[in-house]
Coordinates of C-alpha atoms and ligand atoms in Angstrom, one line a residue:
X2 CA 9.4 115.4 66.2
X3 CA 12.4 116.7 64.6
X4 CA 14.3 118.3 67.6
X5 CA 14.9 121.8 68.3
X6 CA 18.0 123.3 66.7
X7 CA 21.1 123.5 69.3
X8 CA 21.8 126.9 70.7
X9 CA 24.7 129.2 69.9
X10 CA 28.3 128.5 71.5
X11 CA 28.5 129.5 75.0
X12 CA 32.2 130.1 74.4
X13 CA 32.6 131.9 70.8
X14 CA 36.0 132.7 70.6
X15 CA 39.2 131.2 68.6
X16 CA 40.7 127.7 69.6
X17 CA 42.3 124.5 68.4
X18 CA 40.0 122.7 66.3
X19 CA 42.5 120.4 64.8
X20 CA 43.0 119.0 68.0
X21 CA 43.3 115.0 69.4
X22 CA 39.9 114.2 69.3
X23 CA 38.9 115.1 65.9
X24 CA 41.7 113.6 63.7
X25 CA 41.4 113.7 60.0
X26 CA 41.1 110.2 59.1
X27 CA 41.3 108.9 55.1
X28 CA 37.6 108.1 53.3
X29 CA 36.5 104.4 54.4
X30 CA 34.3 102.5 52.0
X31 CA 30.9 104.6 51.2
X32 CA 31.6 107.2 53.3
X33 CA 29.9 110.2 51.2
X34 CA 31.7 113.9 50.6
X35 CA 30.1 116.3 48.2
X36 CA 30.2 120.1 46.9
X37 CA 31.2 121.9 50.3
X38 CA 34.4 121.8 51.1
X39 CA 33.4 122.9 54.8
X40 CA 31.3 120.3 55.7
X41 CA 33.5 117.9 53.7
X42 CA 36.1 118.9 56.2
X43 CA 34.1 118.2 59.3
X44 CA 33.2 115.3 58.5
X45 CA 36.6 113.9 57.6
X46 CA 37.8 115.5 61.1
X47 CA 34.6 113.9 63.1
X48 CA 32.8 117.1 63.6
X49 CA 30.0 115.4 61.7
X50 CA 29.6 111.7 61.2
X51 CA 32.6 110.4 59.1
X52 CA 30.1 108.5 56.8
X53 CA 28.7 112.1 55.5
X54 CA 24.9 111.9 56.9
X55 CA 24.0 113.7 59.3
X56 CA 20.8 115.2 61.1
X57 CA 20.4 119.2 61.0
X58 CA 21.2 119.8 64.5
X59 CA 24.6 117.6 64.1
X60 CA 25.9 119.9 61.4
X61 CA 24.6 123.3 63.2
X62 CA 26.6 122.1 66.2
X63 CA 29.4 121.1 63.9
X64 CA 29.5 124.1 61.9
X65 CA 29.7 126.3 65.0
X66 CA 32.0 124.2 67.2
X67 CA 34.7 123.8 64.0
X68 CA 34.5 126.8 62.3
X69 CA 32.4 129.8 64.3
X70 CA 30.0 129.8 61.8
X71 CA 27.4 132.1 63.4
X72 CA 23.9 130.6 64.9
X73 CA 21.7 132.2 62.6
X74 CA 23.6 131.7 59.6
X75 CA 24.2 128.0 60.4
X76 CA 20.7 127.5 61.2
X77 CA 19.3 129.1 57.8
X78 CA 21.5 127.6 55.3
X79 CA 21.3 124.0 57.5
X80 CA 17.3 124.1 57.1
X81 CA 17.4 125.6 53.7
X82 CA 19.3 122.6 52.6
X83 CA 17.8 120.0 54.5
X84 CA 14.5 121.2 53.3
X85 CA 15.2 120.3 49.9
X86 CA 18.0 118.0 49.9
X87 CA 17.1 115.5 52.8
X88 CA 14.8 113.4 54.3
X89 CA 12.3 115.2 56.7
X90 CA 10.9 111.7 58.0
X91 CA 14.1 110.5 59.2
X92 CA 16.0 113.9 59.8
X93 CA 18.9 112.5 57.8
X94 CA 20.7 114.7 55.2
X95 CA 23.7 113.7 52.8
X96 CA 26.3 115.9 52.7
X97 CA 26.8 114.6 48.5
X98 CA 25.2 112.2 46.9
X99 CA 21.6 110.2 47.1
X100 CA 22.1 107.1 49.5
X101 CA 19.8 104.6 51.1
X102 CA 21.1 105.6 54.4
X103 CA 18.9 108.6 54.7
X104 CA 16.1 106.0 54.7
X105 CA 12.8 105.6 52.9
X106 CA 12.0 108.1 50.4
X107 CA 8.9 110.0 50.3
X108 CA 6.7 110.0 47.4
X109 CA 8.1 111.7 44.2
X110 CA 8.8 114.7 43.2
X111 CA 10.6 115.1 46.5
X112 CA 14.2 113.9 45.7
X113 CA 16.1 113.5 48.8
X114 CA 19.3 113.3 46.6
X115 CA 21.9 115.3 49.3
X116 CA 23.6 118.2 48.8
X117 CA 24.8 117.0 45.1
X118 CA 21.3 117.8 44.0
X119 CA 21.3 120.7 41.3
X120 CA 19.4 123.6 41.4
X121 CA 17.5 123.5 44.9
X122 CA 20.8 124.6 47.0
X123 CA 23.9 123.6 44.5
X124 CA 24.2 125.8 41.7
X125 CA 26.4 127.2 38.8
X126 CA 29.5 129.0 38.6
X127 CA 31.1 127.5 41.6
X128 CA 34.4 128.3 42.4
X129 CA 36.5 124.8 42.4
X130 CA 33.5 122.7 41.3
X131 CA 32.1 122.4 37.6
X132 CA 28.7 123.4 36.5
X133 CA 26.4 120.5 36.5
X134 CA 26.0 120.5 32.8
X135 CA 29.5 119.6 32.4
X136 CA 29.0 116.5 34.6
X137 CA 30.5 116.8 37.7
X138 CA 29.2 119.4 40.0
X139 CA 30.5 118.2 43.3
X140 CA 34.3 116.9 43.4
X141 CA 37.2 119.4 43.0
X142 CA 37.9 120.4 39.5
X143 CA 41.1 120.6 39.0
X144 CA 41.2 122.9 36.3
X145 CA 39.2 125.3 38.0
X146 CA 41.3 124.9 41.4
X147 CA 44.3 125.7 38.8
X148 CA 42.4 128.8 38.2
X149 CA 41.9 129.4 41.8
X150 CA 45.2 129.0 42.4
X151 CA 46.0 131.3 39.2
X152 CA 43.6 134.1 40.6
X153 CA 45.4 134.3 43.8
X154 CA 48.8 134.6 42.6
X155 CA 47.9 137.2 40.0
X156 CA 45.4 139.2 42.6
X157 CA 46.3 138.6 45.9
X158 CA 50.3 138.1 45.9
X159 CA 49.5 134.4 46.5
X160 CA 46.6 134.2 48.6
X161 CA 43.0 134.3 48.1
X162 CA 41.8 137.5 49.9
X163 CA 39.2 139.8 49.2
X164 CA 40.5 141.3 46.0
X165 CA 40.8 137.5 44.5
X166 CA 37.1 136.8 46.1
X167 CA 35.8 139.6 43.8
X168 CA 37.8 139.1 40.9
X169 CA 37.2 135.1 40.5
X170 CA 33.4 135.4 41.4
X171 CA 33.3 137.7 38.3
X172 CA 35.6 135.4 36.2
X173 CA 33.6 132.4 37.0
X174 CA 29.9 134.4 36.2
X175 CA 31.5 135.5 32.8
X176 CA 32.7 131.9 31.9
X177 CA 29.4 129.9 33.0
X178 CA 27.4 132.8 30.7
X179 CA 30.0 132.0 27.9
X180 CA 30.2 128.4 28.1
X181 CA 26.9 126.8 30.0
X182 CA 23.6 126.8 28.0
X183 CA 21.7 126.1 30.7
X184 CA 23.4 128.8 33.1
X185 CA 21.3 129.9 36.1
X186 CA 22.2 132.5 38.2
X187 CA 18.7 133.1 40.3
X188 CA 17.7 132.9 43.6
X189 CA 18.8 131.0 45.7
X190 CA 22.0 130.4 43.6
X191 CA 22.4 134.2 43.5
X192 CA 22.9 134.4 47.3
X193 CA 24.8 131.2 47.9
X194 CA 27.7 132.2 45.1
X195 CA 28.1 135.4 47.0
X196 CA 28.2 133.9 50.3
X197 CA 30.4 130.7 49.4
X198 CA 33.0 133.5 47.9
X199 CA 33.1 135.2 51.5
X200 CA 33.3 131.8 53.0
X201 CA 37.2 131.0 52.6
X202 CA 38.3 134.2 54.0
X203 CA 35.8 134.0 57.1
X204 CA 36.5 130.3 57.7
X205 CA 39.5 128.7 56.4
X206 CA 42.0 131.8 57.5
X207 CA 43.3 130.7 61.1
X208 CA 41.2 132.5 63.9
X209 CA 44.9 134.2 65.0
X210 CA 45.5 135.7 61.7
X211 CA 44.3 139.1 61.8
X212 CA 44.8 139.2 57.9
X213 CA 41.9 137.8 55.7
X214 CA 44.1 136.0 53.5
X215 CA 44.1 132.2 52.4
X216 CA 47.6 130.7 51.5
X217 CA 47.4 128.0 48.7
X218 CA 48.7 125.4 51.1
X219 CA 45.8 125.6 53.0
X220 CA 43.1 126.3 50.3
X221 CA 44.6 123.0 49.1
X222 CA 44.0 121.1 52.4
X223 CA 40.3 122.2 52.5
X224 CA 39.4 122.2 48.9
X225 CA 40.8 119.1 48.1
X226 CA 41.8 117.2 51.1
X227 CA 38.7 117.7 53.4
X228 CA 41.7 118.5 56.0
X229 CA 42.5 121.2 58.5
X230 CA 45.8 122.8 58.7
X231 CA 48.2 121.6 61.2
X232 CA 47.7 123.4 64.5
X233 CA 44.2 124.9 62.8
X234 CA 42.2 127.5 65.3
X235 CA 38.9 128.7 64.0
X236 CA 37.4 131.8 63.3
X237 CA 38.1 134.4 66.4
X238 CA 34.2 135.3 66.3
X239 CA 31.2 134.0 65.2
X240 CA 30.6 135.3 61.5
X241 CA 28.7 134.2 58.0
X242 CA 29.0 135.7 54.8
X243 CA 30.4 138.7 55.9
X244 CA 31.9 140.2 52.7
X245 CA 29.1 138.8 50.5
X246 CA 27.9 142.3 49.4
X247 CA 31.5 143.6 48.8
X248 CA 32.1 140.7 46.7
X249 CA 29.0 141.6 44.7
X250 CA 29.4 145.5 44.6
X251 CA 32.8 144.8 43.0
X252 CA 31.0 143.5 39.6
X253 CA 27.4 144.1 40.3
X254 CA 25.2 141.8 38.3
X255 CA 21.5 141.1 38.0
X256 CA 19.8 137.6 38.8
X257 CA 19.0 136.0 35.8
X258 CA 20.1 133.0 33.4
X259 CA 21.0 132.2 29.7
X260 CA 17.4 131.8 28.4
X261 CA 18.7 130.5 25.0
X262 CA 21.9 129.1 24.9
X263 CA 25.1 130.3 25.5
X264 CA 25.6 134.2 26.2
X265 CA 21.8 134.3 26.4
X266 CA 21.9 136.0 30.0
X267 CA 19.0 137.6 30.7
X268 CA 17.6 139.2 34.3
X269 CA 15.0 137.5 35.8
X270 CA 12.5 140.2 37.7
X271 CA 11.0 137.3 39.4
X272 CA 14.1 136.3 41.4
X273 CA 15.0 137.5 44.5
X274 CA 18.6 139.8 45.0
X275 CA 20.3 141.6 47.4
X276 CA 17.5 144.7 47.0
X277 CA 14.9 142.1 48.1
X278 CA 15.9 139.5 50.7
X279 CA 12.3 138.3 51.5
X280 CA 11.7 137.2 48.2
X281 CA 14.6 134.8 48.9
X282 CA 12.5 133.3 51.7
X283 CA 9.3 133.4 49.6
X284 CA 10.4 132.1 46.6
X285 CA 11.9 129.1 48.5
X286 CA 8.8 128.3 50.6
X287 CA 6.5 128.5 48.0
X288 CA 8.3 127.7 44.6
X289 CA 11.3 125.1 45.8
X290 CA 10.0 123.7 49.1
X291 CA 6.2 123.5 47.8
X292 CA 7.3 121.9 44.1
X293 CA 8.7 119.3 45.9
X294 CA 6.0 118.7 48.2
X295 CA 2.7 119.4 46.8
X296 CA 0.7 117.3 49.1
X297 CA 2.3 115.8 52.0
X298 CA 0.2 113.9 54.6
X299 CA 1.3 112.5 58.1
X300 CA 4.7 112.4 59.5
X301 CA 5.8 114.1 56.3
X302 CA 3.4 116.9 56.7
X303 CA 4.1 117.7 60.2
X304 CA 8.0 117.5 59.8
X305 CA 7.5 120.0 57.0
X306 CA 5.6 122.6 59.3
X307 CA 8.2 122.2 61.8
X308 CA 11.2 122.5 59.8
X309 CA 9.9 125.2 57.8
X310 CA 9.7 127.2 61.5
X311 CA 13.4 126.2 61.7
X312 CA 14.1 128.0 58.8
X313 CA 12.3 131.0 59.4
X314 CA 13.4 131.3 62.8
X315 CA 16.9 132.7 62.4
X316 CA 15.6 135.5 59.6
X317 CA 12.6 136.6 61.9
X318 CA 14.4 139.9 62.5
X319 CA 14.8 140.8 58.7
X320 CA 11.0 141.4 58.9
X321 CA 9.8 138.9 56.2
X322 CA 6.3 137.5 56.4
X323 CA 6.1 133.9 57.9
X324 CA 4.4 131.6 55.5
X325 CA 2.6 128.6 56.3
X326 CA 2.0 126.6 53.1
X327 CA 0.9 123.5 55.1
X328 CA -0.9 125.5 58.2
X329 CA 0.5 125.2 61.4
X330 CA 0.2 122.8 64.0
Ligands
LIG401 C1 29.5 125.5 48.7 C2 26.0 123.8 51.9 C3 28.5 125.4 55.8 C4 32.1 126.5 52.7 C5 28.4 124.8 49.4 C6 27.4 124.1 48.7 C7 26.6 123.4 49.5 C8 26.8 124.0 50.6 C9 25.4 122.8 48.7 C10 27.6 124.1 46.9 C11 27.1 125.1 46.4 C12 27.8 125.5 45.2 O1 29.0 125.6 45.1 O2 27.3 125.1 43.9 C13 26.3 124.0 52.7 C14 25.5 123.7 54.6 C15 26.1 124.1 55.3 C16 27.5 125.0 55.0 C17 24.2 122.9 54.3 C18 25.6 124.3 57.0 C19 25.8 125.4 57.5 C20 29.8 125.8 55.1 C21 30.9 126.2 55.9 C22 31.9 126.7 55.2 C23 31.4 126.0 53.9 C24 31.0 126.3 57.4 C25 33.2 127.0 55.7 C26 33.7 126.8 56.4 C27 31.8 126.6 51.2 C28 32.6 127.1 50.3 C29 31.7 126.6 49.2 C30 30.5 126.1 49.7 C31 33.8 127.6 50.0 C32 32.0 126.8 47.5 C33 32.8 125.8 47.0 C34 33.0 126.2 45.5 O3 32.6 127.7 45.3 O4 34.0 125.7 45.0 N1 28.2 124.4 50.4 N2 27.5 124.7 53.4 N3 30.1 125.9 53.8 N4 30.5 126.0 51.0 FE1 28.9 125.1 52.1
LIG402 MG1 28.2 124.3 42.1

């Protein structure tokens, strides 16, 4: 069976994480990186397997140890990703593109194609990666990264801070509405977009720094080079998506999509949003996961049941009704 997730950190304050045991190393042939600068950095420092293929337990350990992501956020995000992008039989997930290293594939329509897979977890209007419609949804896009720096200069005095996060999140949504005919900003992307705009403030700023402001030198290291700054200390306390609501509130927008080409953004009342968090869980299980696995059997079915439990556990306190589309063990 897939093992229970690792527990929370026992010692959970700030500490040096760019240490001797975790040196940055350049990519070797066939090493995989993807759309997440956090996981890319953990892999390039050996907190995750350097080849970019990892188990959910390895990811949960690494994001806690390397960045002090809180235990609930780490579990919720990791099992969400694993359920849609990972191999549930071998318990392996690629942090980027599809690879044979995750083992034999289950039957279609499951894709097991890693975090690069569009529209199940990865989504539109990322800060530094282009929309899938334009081709490459996972590599750092130089034009977008220049805009990230430009906004940090204009609104943050040269730093990515909360004001920059709010302005840039709004800008990226407006750009996608105006240029991407397939723009989709429904759940889960509706949530991940605001969470990921919060992450650089929480995780890429040195844990000894009381000011939530990320320098452009350090942003370049994380987003482009998958590299910790010299002498980098992780966050001072466990955290995860702490500023998402404030980033949303600066420019509130309904979950929705361009329904008929560019500039046709239309709210989708069937999507979850901040007023209905449980619908995120419900839609993810009954639409996204069930869509990929309509009729699983054997070990695959068993592991779906187990991974769905691991996905639910961190939100049990939110009062959402647990769902069992494949029954219970
Ligand atoms: C983006 C997965 C943890 C920082 C993403 C994306 C995925 C992902 C699939 C692409 C979404 C998109 O922009 O379209 C995960 C998983 C994690 C995790 C499965 C497991 C816990 C982290 C951590 C950090 C982080 C710990 C920070 C240290 C970011 C940022 C982005 C992002 C800043 C946005 C990139 C951009 O908009 O250009 N993540 N992530 N993530 N992730 Fe992660
Ligand atoms: Mg994206």
